[in-house]
Coordinates of C-alpha atoms and ligand atoms in Angstrom, one line a residue:
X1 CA -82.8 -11.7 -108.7
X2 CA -85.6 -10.5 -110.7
X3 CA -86.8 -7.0 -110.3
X4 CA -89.3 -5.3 -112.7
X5 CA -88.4 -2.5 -114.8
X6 CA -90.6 0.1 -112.6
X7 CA -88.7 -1.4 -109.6
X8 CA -85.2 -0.5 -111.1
X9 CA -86.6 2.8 -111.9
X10 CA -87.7 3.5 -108.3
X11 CA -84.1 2.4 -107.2
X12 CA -82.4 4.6 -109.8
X13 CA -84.5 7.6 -108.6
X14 CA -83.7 6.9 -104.7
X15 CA -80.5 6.3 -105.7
X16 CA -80.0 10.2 -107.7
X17 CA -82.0 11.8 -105.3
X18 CA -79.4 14.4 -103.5
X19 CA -80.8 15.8 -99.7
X20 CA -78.8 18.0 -97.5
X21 CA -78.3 17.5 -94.2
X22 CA -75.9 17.9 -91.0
X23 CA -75.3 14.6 -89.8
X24 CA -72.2 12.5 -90.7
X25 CA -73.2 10.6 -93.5
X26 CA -70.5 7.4 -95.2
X27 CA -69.4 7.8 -98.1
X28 CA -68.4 4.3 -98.5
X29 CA -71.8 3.4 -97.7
X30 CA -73.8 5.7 -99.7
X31 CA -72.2 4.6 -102.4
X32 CA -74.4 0.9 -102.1
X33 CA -77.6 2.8 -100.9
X34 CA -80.8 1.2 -102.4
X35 CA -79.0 -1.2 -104.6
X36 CA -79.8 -4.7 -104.1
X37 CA -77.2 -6.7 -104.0
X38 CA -78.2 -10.6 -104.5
X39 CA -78.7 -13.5 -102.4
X40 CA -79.7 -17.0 -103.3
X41 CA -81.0 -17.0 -107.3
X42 CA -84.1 -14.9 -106.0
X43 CA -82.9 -13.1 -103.2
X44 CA -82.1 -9.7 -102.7
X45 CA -80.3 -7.3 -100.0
X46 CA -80.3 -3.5 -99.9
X47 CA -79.8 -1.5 -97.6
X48 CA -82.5 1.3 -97.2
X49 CA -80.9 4.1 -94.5
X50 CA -78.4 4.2 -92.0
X51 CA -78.0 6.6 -88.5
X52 CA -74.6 6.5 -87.2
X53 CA -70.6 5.9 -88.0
X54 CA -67.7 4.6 -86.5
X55 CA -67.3 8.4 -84.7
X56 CA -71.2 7.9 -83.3
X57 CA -69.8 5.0 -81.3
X58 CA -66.9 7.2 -79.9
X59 CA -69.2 10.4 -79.3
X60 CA -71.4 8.4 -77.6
X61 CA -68.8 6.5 -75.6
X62 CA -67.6 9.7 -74.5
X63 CA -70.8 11.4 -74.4
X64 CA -69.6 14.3 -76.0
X65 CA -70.8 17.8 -77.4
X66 CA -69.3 17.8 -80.5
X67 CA -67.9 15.0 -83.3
X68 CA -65.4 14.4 -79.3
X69 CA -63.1 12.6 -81.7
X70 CA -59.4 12.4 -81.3
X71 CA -56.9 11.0 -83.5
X72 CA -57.9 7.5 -85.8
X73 CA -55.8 5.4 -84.1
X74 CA -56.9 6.2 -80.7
X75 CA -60.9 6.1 -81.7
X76 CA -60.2 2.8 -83.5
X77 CA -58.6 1.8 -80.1
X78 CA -61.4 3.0 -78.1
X79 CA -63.8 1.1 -80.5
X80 CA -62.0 -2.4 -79.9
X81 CA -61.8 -2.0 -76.8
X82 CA -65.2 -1.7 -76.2
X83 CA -66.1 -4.8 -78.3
X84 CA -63.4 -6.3 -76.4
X85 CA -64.7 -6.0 -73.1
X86 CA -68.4 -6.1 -74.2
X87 CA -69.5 -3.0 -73.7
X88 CA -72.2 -2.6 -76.2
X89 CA -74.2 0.4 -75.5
X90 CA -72.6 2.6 -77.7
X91 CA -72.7 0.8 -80.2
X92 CA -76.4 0.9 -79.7
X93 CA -76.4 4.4 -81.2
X94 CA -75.7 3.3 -84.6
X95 CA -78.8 1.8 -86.6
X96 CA -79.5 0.3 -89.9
X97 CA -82.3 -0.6 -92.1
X98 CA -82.3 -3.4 -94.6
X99 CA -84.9 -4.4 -97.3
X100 CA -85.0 -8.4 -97.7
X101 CA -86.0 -10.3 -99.8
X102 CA -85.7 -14.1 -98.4
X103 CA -87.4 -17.7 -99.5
X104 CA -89.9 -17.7 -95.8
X105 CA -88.2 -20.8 -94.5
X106 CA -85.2 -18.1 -93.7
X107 CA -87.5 -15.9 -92.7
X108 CA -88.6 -18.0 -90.4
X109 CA -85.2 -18.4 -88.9
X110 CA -84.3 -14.9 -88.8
X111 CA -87.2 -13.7 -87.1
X112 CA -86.3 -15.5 -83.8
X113 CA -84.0 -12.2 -83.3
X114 CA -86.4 -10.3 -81.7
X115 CA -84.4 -7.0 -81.3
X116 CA -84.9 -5.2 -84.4
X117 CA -88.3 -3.4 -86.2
X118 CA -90.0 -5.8 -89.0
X119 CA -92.6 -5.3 -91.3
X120 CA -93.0 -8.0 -93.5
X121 CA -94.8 -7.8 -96.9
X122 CA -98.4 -8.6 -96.5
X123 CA -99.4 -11.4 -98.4
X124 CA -103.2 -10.8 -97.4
X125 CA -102.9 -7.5 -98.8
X126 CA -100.7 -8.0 -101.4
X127 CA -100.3 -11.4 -104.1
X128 CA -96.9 -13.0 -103.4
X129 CA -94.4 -13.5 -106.8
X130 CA -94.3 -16.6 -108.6
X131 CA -91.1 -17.5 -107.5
X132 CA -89.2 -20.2 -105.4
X133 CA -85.9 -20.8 -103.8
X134 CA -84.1 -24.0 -105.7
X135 CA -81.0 -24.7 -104.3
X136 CA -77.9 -24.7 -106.6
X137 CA -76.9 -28.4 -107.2
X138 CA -73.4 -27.5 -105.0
X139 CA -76.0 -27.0 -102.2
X140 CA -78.3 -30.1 -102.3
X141 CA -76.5 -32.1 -99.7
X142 CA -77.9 -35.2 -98.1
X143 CA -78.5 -35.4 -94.2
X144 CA -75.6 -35.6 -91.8
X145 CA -74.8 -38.6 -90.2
X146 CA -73.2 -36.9 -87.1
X147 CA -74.8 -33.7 -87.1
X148 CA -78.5 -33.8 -87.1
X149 CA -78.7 -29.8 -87.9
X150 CA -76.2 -30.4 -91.0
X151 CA -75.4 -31.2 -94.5
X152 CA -73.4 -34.5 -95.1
X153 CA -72.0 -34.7 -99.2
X154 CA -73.6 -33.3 -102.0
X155 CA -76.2 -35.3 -103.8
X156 CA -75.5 -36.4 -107.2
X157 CA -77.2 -37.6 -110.6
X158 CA -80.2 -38.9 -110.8
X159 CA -80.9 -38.3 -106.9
X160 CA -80.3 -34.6 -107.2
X161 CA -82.5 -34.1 -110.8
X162 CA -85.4 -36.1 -108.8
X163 CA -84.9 -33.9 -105.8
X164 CA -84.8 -30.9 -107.8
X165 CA -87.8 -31.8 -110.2
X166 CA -89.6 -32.6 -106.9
X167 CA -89.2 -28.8 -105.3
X168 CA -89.6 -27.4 -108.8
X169 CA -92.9 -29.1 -109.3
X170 CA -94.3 -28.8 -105.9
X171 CA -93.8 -25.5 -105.8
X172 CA -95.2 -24.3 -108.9
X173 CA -97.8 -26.4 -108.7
X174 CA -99.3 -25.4 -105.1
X175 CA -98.3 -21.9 -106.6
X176 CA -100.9 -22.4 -109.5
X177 CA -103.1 -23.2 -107.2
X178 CA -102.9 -20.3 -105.2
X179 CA -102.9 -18.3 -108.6
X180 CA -106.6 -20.4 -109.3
X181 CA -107.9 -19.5 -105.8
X182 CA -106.9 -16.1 -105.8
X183 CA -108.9 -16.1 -109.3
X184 CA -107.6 -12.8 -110.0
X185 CA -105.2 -11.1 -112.8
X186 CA -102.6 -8.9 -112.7
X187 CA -104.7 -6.0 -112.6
X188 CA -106.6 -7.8 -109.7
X189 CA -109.8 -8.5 -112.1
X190 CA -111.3 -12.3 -112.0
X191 CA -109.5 -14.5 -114.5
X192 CA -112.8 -16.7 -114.7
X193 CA -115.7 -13.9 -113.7
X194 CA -118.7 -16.9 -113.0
X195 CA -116.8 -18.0 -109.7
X196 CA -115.3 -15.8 -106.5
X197 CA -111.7 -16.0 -105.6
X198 CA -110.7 -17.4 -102.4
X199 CA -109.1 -14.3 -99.8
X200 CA -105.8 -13.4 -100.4
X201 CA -105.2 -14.1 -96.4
X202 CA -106.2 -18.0 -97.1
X203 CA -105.0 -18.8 -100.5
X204 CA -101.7 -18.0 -99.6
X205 CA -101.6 -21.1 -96.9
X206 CA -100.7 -24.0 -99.0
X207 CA -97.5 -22.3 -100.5
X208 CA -94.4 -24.0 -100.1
X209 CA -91.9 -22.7 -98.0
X210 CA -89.3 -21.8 -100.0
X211 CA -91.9 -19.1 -101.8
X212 CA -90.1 -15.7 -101.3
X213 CA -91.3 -13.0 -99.2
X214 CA -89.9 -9.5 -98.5
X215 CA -89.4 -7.4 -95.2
X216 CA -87.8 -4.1 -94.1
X217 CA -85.6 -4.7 -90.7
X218 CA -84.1 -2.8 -88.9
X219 CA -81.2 -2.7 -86.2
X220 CA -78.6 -1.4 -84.0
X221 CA -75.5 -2.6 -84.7
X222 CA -75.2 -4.1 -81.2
X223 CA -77.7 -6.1 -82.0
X224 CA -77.0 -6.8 -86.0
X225 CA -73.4 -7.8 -85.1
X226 CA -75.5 -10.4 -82.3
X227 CA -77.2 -11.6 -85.5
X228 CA -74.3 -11.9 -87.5
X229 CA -72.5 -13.7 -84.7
X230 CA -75.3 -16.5 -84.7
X231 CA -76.0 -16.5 -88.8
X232 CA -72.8 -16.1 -89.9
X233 CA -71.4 -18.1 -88.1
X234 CA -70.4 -21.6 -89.8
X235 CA -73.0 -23.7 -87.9
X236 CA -75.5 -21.7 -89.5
X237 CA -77.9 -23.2 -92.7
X238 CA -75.8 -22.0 -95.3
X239 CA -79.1 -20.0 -96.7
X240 CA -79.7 -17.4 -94.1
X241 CA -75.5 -17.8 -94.2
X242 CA -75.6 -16.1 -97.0
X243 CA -77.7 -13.1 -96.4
X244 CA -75.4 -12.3 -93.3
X245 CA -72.4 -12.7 -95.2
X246 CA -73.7 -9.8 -97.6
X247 CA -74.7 -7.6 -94.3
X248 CA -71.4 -8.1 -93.1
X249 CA -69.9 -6.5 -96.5
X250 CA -72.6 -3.8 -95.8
X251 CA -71.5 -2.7 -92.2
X252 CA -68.0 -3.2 -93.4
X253 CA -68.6 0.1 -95.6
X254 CA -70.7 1.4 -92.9
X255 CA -68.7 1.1 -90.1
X256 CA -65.6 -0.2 -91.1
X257 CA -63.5 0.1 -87.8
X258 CA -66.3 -1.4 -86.1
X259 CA -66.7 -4.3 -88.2
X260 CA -63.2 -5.4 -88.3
X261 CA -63.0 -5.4 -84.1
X262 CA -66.2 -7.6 -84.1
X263 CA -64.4 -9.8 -87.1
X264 CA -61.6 -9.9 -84.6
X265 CA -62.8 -10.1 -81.3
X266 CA -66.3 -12.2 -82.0
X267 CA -66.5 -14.1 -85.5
X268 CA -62.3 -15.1 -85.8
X269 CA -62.4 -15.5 -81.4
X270 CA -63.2 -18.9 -79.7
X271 CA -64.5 -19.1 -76.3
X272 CA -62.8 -20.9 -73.7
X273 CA -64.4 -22.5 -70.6
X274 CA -62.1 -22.6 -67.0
X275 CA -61.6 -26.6 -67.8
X276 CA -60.5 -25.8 -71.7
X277 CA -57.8 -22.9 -70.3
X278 CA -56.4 -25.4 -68.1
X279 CA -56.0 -27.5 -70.6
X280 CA -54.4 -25.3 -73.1
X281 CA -52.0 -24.2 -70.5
X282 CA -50.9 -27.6 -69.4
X283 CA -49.5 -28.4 -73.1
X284 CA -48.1 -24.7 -73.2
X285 CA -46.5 -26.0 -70.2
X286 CA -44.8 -29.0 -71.9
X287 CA -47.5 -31.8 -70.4
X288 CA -49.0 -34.3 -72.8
X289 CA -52.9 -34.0 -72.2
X290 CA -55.1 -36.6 -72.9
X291 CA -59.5 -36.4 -73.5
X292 CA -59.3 -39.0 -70.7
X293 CA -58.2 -37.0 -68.0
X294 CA -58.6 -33.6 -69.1
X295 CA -61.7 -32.7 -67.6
X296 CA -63.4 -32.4 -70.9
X297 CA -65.8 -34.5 -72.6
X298 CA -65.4 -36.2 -75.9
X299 CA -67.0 -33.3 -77.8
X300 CA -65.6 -30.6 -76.0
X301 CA -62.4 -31.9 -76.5
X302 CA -63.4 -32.3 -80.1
X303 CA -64.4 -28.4 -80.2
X304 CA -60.7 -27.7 -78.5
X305 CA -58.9 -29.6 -81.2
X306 CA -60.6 -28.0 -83.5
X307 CA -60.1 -24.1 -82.6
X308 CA -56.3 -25.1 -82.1
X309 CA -55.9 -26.6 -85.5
X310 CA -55.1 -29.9 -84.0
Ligands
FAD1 C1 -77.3 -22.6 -85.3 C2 -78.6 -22.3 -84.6 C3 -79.5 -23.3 -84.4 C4 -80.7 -23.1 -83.8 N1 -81.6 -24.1 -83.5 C5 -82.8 -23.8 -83.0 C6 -83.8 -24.8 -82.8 O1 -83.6 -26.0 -83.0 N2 -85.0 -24.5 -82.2 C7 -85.3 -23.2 -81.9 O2 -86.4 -22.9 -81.5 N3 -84.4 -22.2 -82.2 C8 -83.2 -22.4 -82.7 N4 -82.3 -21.4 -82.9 C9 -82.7 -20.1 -82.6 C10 -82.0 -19.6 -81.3 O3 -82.4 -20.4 -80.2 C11 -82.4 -18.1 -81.0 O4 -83.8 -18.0 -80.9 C12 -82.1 -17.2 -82.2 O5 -80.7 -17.4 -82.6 C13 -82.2 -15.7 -81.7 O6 -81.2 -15.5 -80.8 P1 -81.4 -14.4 -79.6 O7 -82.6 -14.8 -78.8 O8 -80.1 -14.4 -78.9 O9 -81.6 -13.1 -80.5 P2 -82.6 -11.8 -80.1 O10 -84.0 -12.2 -80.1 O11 -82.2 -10.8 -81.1 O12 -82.1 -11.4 -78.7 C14 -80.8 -10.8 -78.5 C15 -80.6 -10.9 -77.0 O13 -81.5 -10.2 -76.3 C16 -81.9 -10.8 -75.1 N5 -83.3 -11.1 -75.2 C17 -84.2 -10.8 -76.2 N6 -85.4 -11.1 -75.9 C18 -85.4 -11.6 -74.6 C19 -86.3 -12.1 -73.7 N7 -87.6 -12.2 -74.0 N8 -85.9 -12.6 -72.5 C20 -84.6 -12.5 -72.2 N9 -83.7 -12.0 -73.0 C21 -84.0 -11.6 -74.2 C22 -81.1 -12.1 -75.0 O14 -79.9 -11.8 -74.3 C23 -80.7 -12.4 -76.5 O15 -79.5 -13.1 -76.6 C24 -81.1 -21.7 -83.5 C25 -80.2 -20.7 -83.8 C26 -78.9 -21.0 -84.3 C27 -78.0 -19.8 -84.6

């Protein structure tokens, strides 16, 4: 993660800045306002403002006139119960607002979750940075032979250095490209003044896709624990894994009793269908259950095996 010295000094400044207000604020959570916390060897997440705590969800549950809290206990049982039984409006009330900074083949990915506010750098407006998501060599894994959405085992030697010489090169080279077309300098005057640069809006198309862009998004945290459902899950590409693994650390200091009911009830619970139950309660009942027979196919019985730790 790179930032430029004016950059840390804008995030210092937000960070000492000091305003008053009534609303509940988190202390656990102000404590990490504006500071990026990193992701990937580019990547950056920060979170940027926050409405709402655990109490927001329990006001608004009760729709009350004051803080309508009771003792922690019973709040904290009011709040699992509610992700227990999915009812998610309340926690609705509570939002969030990240700033991201992702390689745009994640973005890509993570702007299928169409229920939250994006605005996305503008890279006709603005000139993107000259850098490029390599993967570490731990994550340069060949193609899956069963699963043809996964990694199979890590690539070694000479196969990873020409992989990553190949991504390295490509992508600085259709960067200096773009840098030629644009014809511009840092201070957006032409680098060679006896030819026109090419529109920001049409250099940038023959970047690669691991170039980095940047957005602001935000949530409510019905919907940001929907996202981290799908993205941190462990069937997720391990590179937008990682940016939901840092937003979970976020809403943990955010909403902390929150968090650990959806860590309970939605990322550490397995779903069940009717045919699976039956089968899990004919070997609690003694019987010795077969795939053949069970009702299940090969890969669902696979999936069963696998949440019981057979
Ligand atoms: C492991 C994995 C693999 C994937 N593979 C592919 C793939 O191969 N190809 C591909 O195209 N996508 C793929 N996706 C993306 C996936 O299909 C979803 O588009 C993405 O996860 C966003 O989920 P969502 O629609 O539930 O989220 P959101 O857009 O945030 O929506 C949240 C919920 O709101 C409701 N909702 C939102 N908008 C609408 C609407 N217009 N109509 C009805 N209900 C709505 C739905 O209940 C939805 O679940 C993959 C996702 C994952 C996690």
């Amino acid at each position: 993660m790179s930032l430029t010295d004016a950059q840390k000094a804008e995030i210092e400044a937000a960070r000492a800045a000091r305003a008053e207000t009534r609303r509940p604020t988190v202390a656990g959570l102000e404590e990490i306002l504006f500071q990026p916390s990193q992701v990937l060897d580019h990547g950056f997440i920060r979170v940027i403002d926050y409405m709402g705590d655990d109490n927001a969800i329990v006001q608004a549950a009760r729709v009350s006139y004051g803080r309508g809290t009771r003792r922690v206990s019973e709040d904290a049982g009011l709040i699992r119960y509610l992700i227990r039984h999915r009812h998610s409006t309340p926690f609705e009330m509570c939002e969030i607002k990240f700033h991201v900074k992702l390689p745009i083949f994640v973005a890509r990915q993570w702007i299928r979750h169409r229920t939250a506010n994006v605005n996305e750098y503008s890279a006709r407006y603005s000139i993107l940075d000259r850098e490029f998501y390599i993967p570490a060599p731990a994550q340069l894994a060949a193609q899956s032979a069963v699963n043809r959405q996964g990694r199979g085992a890590v690539l070694e030697g000479a196969d990873a250095a020409r992989v990553l010489n190949m991504l390295r090169t490509d992508a600085m080279q259709t960067y200096d490209h773009y840098a030629e077309m644009l014809n511009e300098d840092a201070d957006g005057n032409p680098r060679d003044p006896d030819r026109p640069g090419l529109a920001r809006e049409l250099a940038r198309m023959n970047l690669t896709l691991n170039t980095y862009t940047q957005w602001y998004w935000k949530t409510d945290l019905h919907n940001l624990f929907h996202f981290l459902s799908l993205r941190a899950d462990a069937h997720a590409q391990y590179e937008i894994r990682v940016y939901a693994d840092a937003m979970i650390a976020a809403t943990r200091a955010w909403v902390p009793i929150a968090c650990q009911a959806f860590e309970d009830y939605r990322m550490g619970a397995v779903s069940l269908s009717a045919q699976m139950l039956t089968v899990v309660k004919r070997v609690l009942a003694g019987e010795a259950v077969e795939q053949p027979g069970s009702g299940l196919s090969k890969r669902e019985w696979t999936e069963l095996m696998a949440a019981l730790g057979k």
